[in-house]
mmCIF file of C-alpha atoms in Angstrom:
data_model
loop_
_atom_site.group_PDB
_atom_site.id
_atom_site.type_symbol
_atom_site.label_atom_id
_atom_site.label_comp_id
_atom_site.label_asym_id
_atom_site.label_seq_id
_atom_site.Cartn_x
_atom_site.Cartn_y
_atom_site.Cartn_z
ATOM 1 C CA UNK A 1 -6.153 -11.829 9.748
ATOM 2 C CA UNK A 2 -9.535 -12.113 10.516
ATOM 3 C CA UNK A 3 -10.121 -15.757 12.027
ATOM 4 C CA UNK A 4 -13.325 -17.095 13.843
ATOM 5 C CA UNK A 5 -13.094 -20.901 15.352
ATOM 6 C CA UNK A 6 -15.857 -22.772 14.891
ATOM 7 C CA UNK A 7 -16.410 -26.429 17.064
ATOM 8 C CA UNK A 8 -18.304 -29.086 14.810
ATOM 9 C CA UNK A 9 -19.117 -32.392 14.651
ATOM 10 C CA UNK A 10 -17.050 -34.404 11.907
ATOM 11 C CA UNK A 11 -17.225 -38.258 10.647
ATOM 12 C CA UNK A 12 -13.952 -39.813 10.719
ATOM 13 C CA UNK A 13 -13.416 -43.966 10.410
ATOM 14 C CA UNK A 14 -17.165 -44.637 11.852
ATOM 15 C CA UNK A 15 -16.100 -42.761 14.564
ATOM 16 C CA UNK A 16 -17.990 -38.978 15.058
ATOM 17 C CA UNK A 17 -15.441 -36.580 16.626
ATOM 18 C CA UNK A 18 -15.747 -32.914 17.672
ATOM 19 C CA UNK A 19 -13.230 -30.707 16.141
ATOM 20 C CA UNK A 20 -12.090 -26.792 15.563
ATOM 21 C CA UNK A 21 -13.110 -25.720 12.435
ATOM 22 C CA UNK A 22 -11.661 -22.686 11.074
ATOM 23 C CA UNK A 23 -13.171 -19.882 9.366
ATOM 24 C CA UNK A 24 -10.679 -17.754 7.254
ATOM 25 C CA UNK A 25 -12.104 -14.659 6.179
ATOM 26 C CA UNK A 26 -11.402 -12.663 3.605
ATOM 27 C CA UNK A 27 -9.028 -9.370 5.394
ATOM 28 C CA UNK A 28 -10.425 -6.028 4.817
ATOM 29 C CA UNK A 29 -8.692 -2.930 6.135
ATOM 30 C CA UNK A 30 -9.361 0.650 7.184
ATOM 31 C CA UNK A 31 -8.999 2.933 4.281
ATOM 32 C CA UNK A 32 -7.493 5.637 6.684
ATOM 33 C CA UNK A 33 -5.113 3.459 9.744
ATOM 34 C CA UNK A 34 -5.288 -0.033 7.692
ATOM 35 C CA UNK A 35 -5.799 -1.650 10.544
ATOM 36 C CA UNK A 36 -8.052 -5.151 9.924
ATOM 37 C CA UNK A 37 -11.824 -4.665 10.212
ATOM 38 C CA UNK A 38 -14.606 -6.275 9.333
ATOM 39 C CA UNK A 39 -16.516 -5.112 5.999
ATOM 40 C CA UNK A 40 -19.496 -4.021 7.704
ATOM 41 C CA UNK A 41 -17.908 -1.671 10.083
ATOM 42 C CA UNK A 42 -18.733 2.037 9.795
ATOM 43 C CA UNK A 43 -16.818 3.593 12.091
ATOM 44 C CA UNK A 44 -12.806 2.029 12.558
ATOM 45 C CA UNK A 45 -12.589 0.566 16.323
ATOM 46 C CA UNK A 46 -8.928 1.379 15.787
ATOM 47 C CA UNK A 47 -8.855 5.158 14.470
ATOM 48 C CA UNK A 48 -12.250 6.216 15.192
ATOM 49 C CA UNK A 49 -12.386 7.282 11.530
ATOM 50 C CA UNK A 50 -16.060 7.608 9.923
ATOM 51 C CA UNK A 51 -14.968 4.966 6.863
ATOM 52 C CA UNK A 52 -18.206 5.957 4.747
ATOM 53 C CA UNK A 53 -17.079 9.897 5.733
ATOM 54 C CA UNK A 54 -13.902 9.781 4.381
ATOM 55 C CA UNK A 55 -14.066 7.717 1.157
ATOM 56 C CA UNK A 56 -16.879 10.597 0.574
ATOM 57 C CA UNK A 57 -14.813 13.366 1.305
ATOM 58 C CA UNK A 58 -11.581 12.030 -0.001
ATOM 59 C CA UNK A 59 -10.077 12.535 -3.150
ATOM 60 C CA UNK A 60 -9.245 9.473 -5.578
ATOM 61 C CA UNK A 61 -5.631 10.739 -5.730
ATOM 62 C CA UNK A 62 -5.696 11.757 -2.333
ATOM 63 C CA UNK A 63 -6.659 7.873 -1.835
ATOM 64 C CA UNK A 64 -4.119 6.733 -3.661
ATOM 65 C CA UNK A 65 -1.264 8.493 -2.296
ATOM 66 C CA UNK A 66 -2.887 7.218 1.033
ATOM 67 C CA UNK A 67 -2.352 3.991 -0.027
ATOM 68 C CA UNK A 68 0.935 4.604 -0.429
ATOM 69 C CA UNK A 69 1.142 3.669 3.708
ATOM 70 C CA UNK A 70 -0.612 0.167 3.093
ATOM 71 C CA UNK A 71 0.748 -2.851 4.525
ATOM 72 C CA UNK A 72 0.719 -4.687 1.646
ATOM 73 C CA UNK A 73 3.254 -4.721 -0.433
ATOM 74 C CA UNK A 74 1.159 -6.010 -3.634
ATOM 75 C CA UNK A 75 -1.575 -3.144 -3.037
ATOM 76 C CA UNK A 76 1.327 -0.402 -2.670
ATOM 77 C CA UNK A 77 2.821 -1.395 -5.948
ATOM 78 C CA UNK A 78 -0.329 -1.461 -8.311
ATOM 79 C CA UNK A 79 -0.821 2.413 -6.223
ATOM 80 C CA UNK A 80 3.077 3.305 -7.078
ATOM 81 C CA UNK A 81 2.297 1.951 -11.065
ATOM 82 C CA UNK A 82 -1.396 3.981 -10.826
ATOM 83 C CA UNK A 83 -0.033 7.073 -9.967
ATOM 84 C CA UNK A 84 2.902 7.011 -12.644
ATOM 85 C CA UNK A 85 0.539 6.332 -15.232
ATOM 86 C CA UNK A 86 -1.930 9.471 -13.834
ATOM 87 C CA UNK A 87 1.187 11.706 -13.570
ATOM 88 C CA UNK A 88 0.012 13.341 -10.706
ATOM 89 C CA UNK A 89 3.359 15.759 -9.583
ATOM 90 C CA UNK A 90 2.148 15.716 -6.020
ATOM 91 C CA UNK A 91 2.680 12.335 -6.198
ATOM 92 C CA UNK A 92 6.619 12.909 -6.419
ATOM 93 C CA UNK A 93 7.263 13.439 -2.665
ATOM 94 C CA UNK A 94 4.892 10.437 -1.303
ATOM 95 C CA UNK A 95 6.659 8.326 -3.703
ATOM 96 C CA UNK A 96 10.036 8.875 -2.608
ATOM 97 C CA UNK A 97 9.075 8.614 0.775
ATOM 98 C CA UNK A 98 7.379 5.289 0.204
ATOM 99 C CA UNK A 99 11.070 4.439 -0.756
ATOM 100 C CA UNK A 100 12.130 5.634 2.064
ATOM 101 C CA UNK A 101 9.386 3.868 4.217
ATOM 102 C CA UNK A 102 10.773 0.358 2.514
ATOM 103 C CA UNK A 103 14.505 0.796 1.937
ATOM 104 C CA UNK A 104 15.049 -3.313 0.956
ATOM 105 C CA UNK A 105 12.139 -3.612 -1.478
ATOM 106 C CA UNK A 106 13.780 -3.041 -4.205
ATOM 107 C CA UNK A 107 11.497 -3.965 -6.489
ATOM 108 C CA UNK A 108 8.670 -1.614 -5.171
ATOM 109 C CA UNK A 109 11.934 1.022 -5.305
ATOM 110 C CA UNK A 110 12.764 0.669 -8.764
ATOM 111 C CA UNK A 111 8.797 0.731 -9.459
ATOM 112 C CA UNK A 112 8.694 3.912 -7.525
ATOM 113 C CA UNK A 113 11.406 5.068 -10.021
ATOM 114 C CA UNK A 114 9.569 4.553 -13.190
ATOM 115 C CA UNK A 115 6.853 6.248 -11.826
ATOM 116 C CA UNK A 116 8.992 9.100 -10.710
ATOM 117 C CA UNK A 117 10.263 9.336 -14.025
ATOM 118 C CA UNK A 118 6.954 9.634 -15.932
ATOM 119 C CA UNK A 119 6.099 12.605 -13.692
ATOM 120 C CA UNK A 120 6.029 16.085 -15.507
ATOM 121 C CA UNK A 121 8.985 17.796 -15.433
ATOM 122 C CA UNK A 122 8.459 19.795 -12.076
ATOM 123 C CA UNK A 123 10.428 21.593 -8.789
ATOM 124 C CA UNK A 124 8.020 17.813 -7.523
ATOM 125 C CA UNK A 125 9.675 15.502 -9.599
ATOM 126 C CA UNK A 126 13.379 17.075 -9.337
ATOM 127 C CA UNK A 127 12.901 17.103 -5.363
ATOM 128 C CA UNK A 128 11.965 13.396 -5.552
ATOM 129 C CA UNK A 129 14.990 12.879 -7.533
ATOM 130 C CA UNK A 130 17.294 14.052 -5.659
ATOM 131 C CA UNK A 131 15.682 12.021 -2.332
ATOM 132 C CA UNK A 132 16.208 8.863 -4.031
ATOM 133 C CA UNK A 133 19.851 9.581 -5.162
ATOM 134 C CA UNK A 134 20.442 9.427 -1.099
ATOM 135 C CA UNK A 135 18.447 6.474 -1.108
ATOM 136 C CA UNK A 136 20.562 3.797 1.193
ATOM 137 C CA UNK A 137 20.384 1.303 -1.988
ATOM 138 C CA UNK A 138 22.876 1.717 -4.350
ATOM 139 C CA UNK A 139 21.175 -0.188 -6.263
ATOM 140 C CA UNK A 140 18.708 2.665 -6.067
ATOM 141 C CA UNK A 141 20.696 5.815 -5.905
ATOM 142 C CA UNK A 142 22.539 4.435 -8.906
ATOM 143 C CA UNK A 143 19.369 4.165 -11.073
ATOM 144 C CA UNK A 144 17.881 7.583 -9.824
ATOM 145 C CA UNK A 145 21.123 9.124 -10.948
ATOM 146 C CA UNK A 146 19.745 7.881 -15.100
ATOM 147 C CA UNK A 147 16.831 9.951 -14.360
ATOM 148 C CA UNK A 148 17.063 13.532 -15.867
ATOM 149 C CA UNK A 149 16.086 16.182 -13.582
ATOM 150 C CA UNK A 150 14.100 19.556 -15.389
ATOM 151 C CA UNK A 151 16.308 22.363 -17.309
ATOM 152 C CA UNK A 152 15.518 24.703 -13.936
ATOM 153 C CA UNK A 153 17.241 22.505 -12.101
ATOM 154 C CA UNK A 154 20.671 21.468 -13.148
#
């Protein structure tokens, strides 16, 4: 996190002291490494990558399956929920290897399911399947094993 120390006077007891005071800021990330900027920054001093450029140029699922990578575990779940509800069947792989990426969140896993499952039914979807039946969670390879794969593949 973003964190600039600050040295000000403070009144404690009749007494004036000089003190750290700490300025938490609010964390912003780079849409591309998400690495921790600062929300003016143009250009990441990590990746190099022209922010402004490539939220242009960049796709809103193409974002989102980005986000997939984010270190946040709250922002990859609302992106796992999003793109079950769009039903976007490139989504299937990046999901499953999201799963893959975090093999003891199980709760992100099983949210990665459901939006597996409301994926048309696609080669996508039945590929993604499959990856999380080899999932190292039983928990998880048991539950992908209640999803249905498509007629062309069984």
């Amino acid at each position: 996190e973003i964190l600039n120390v600050n040295w000000c006077f403070c009144y404690f007891s009749n007494e004036i002291r000089l003190i750290k005071s700490l300025d938490f800021r609010m964390n912003y990330f780079c849409p591309f490494c998400f690495k921790g900027i600062i929300i003016e920054q143009k250009i990441c001093p990590h990746c190099k990558v022209d922010i402004l450029l490539w939220e242009k140029n960049t796709s809103y699922d193409g974002k989102l399956i980005h986000a997939l990578n984010h270190p946040i575990a709250e922002v990859r779940k609302g992106v796992i929920i999003t793109l079950g509800n769009q039903k976007y069947k490139k989504a299937a792989a990046p999901l499953a290897q999201c799963a893959l990426n975090h093999p003891a969140d199980n709760i992100q896993n099983l949210e990665i399911l459901k939006s597996i499952e409301q994926l048309p039914l696609c080669s996508e979807r039945d590929n993604a399947v499959l990856l999380m039946r080899k999932h190292p969670s039983r928990m998880i390879r048991e539950s992908a094993l209640k999803i249905p794969l498509s007629k062309n593949h069984k």
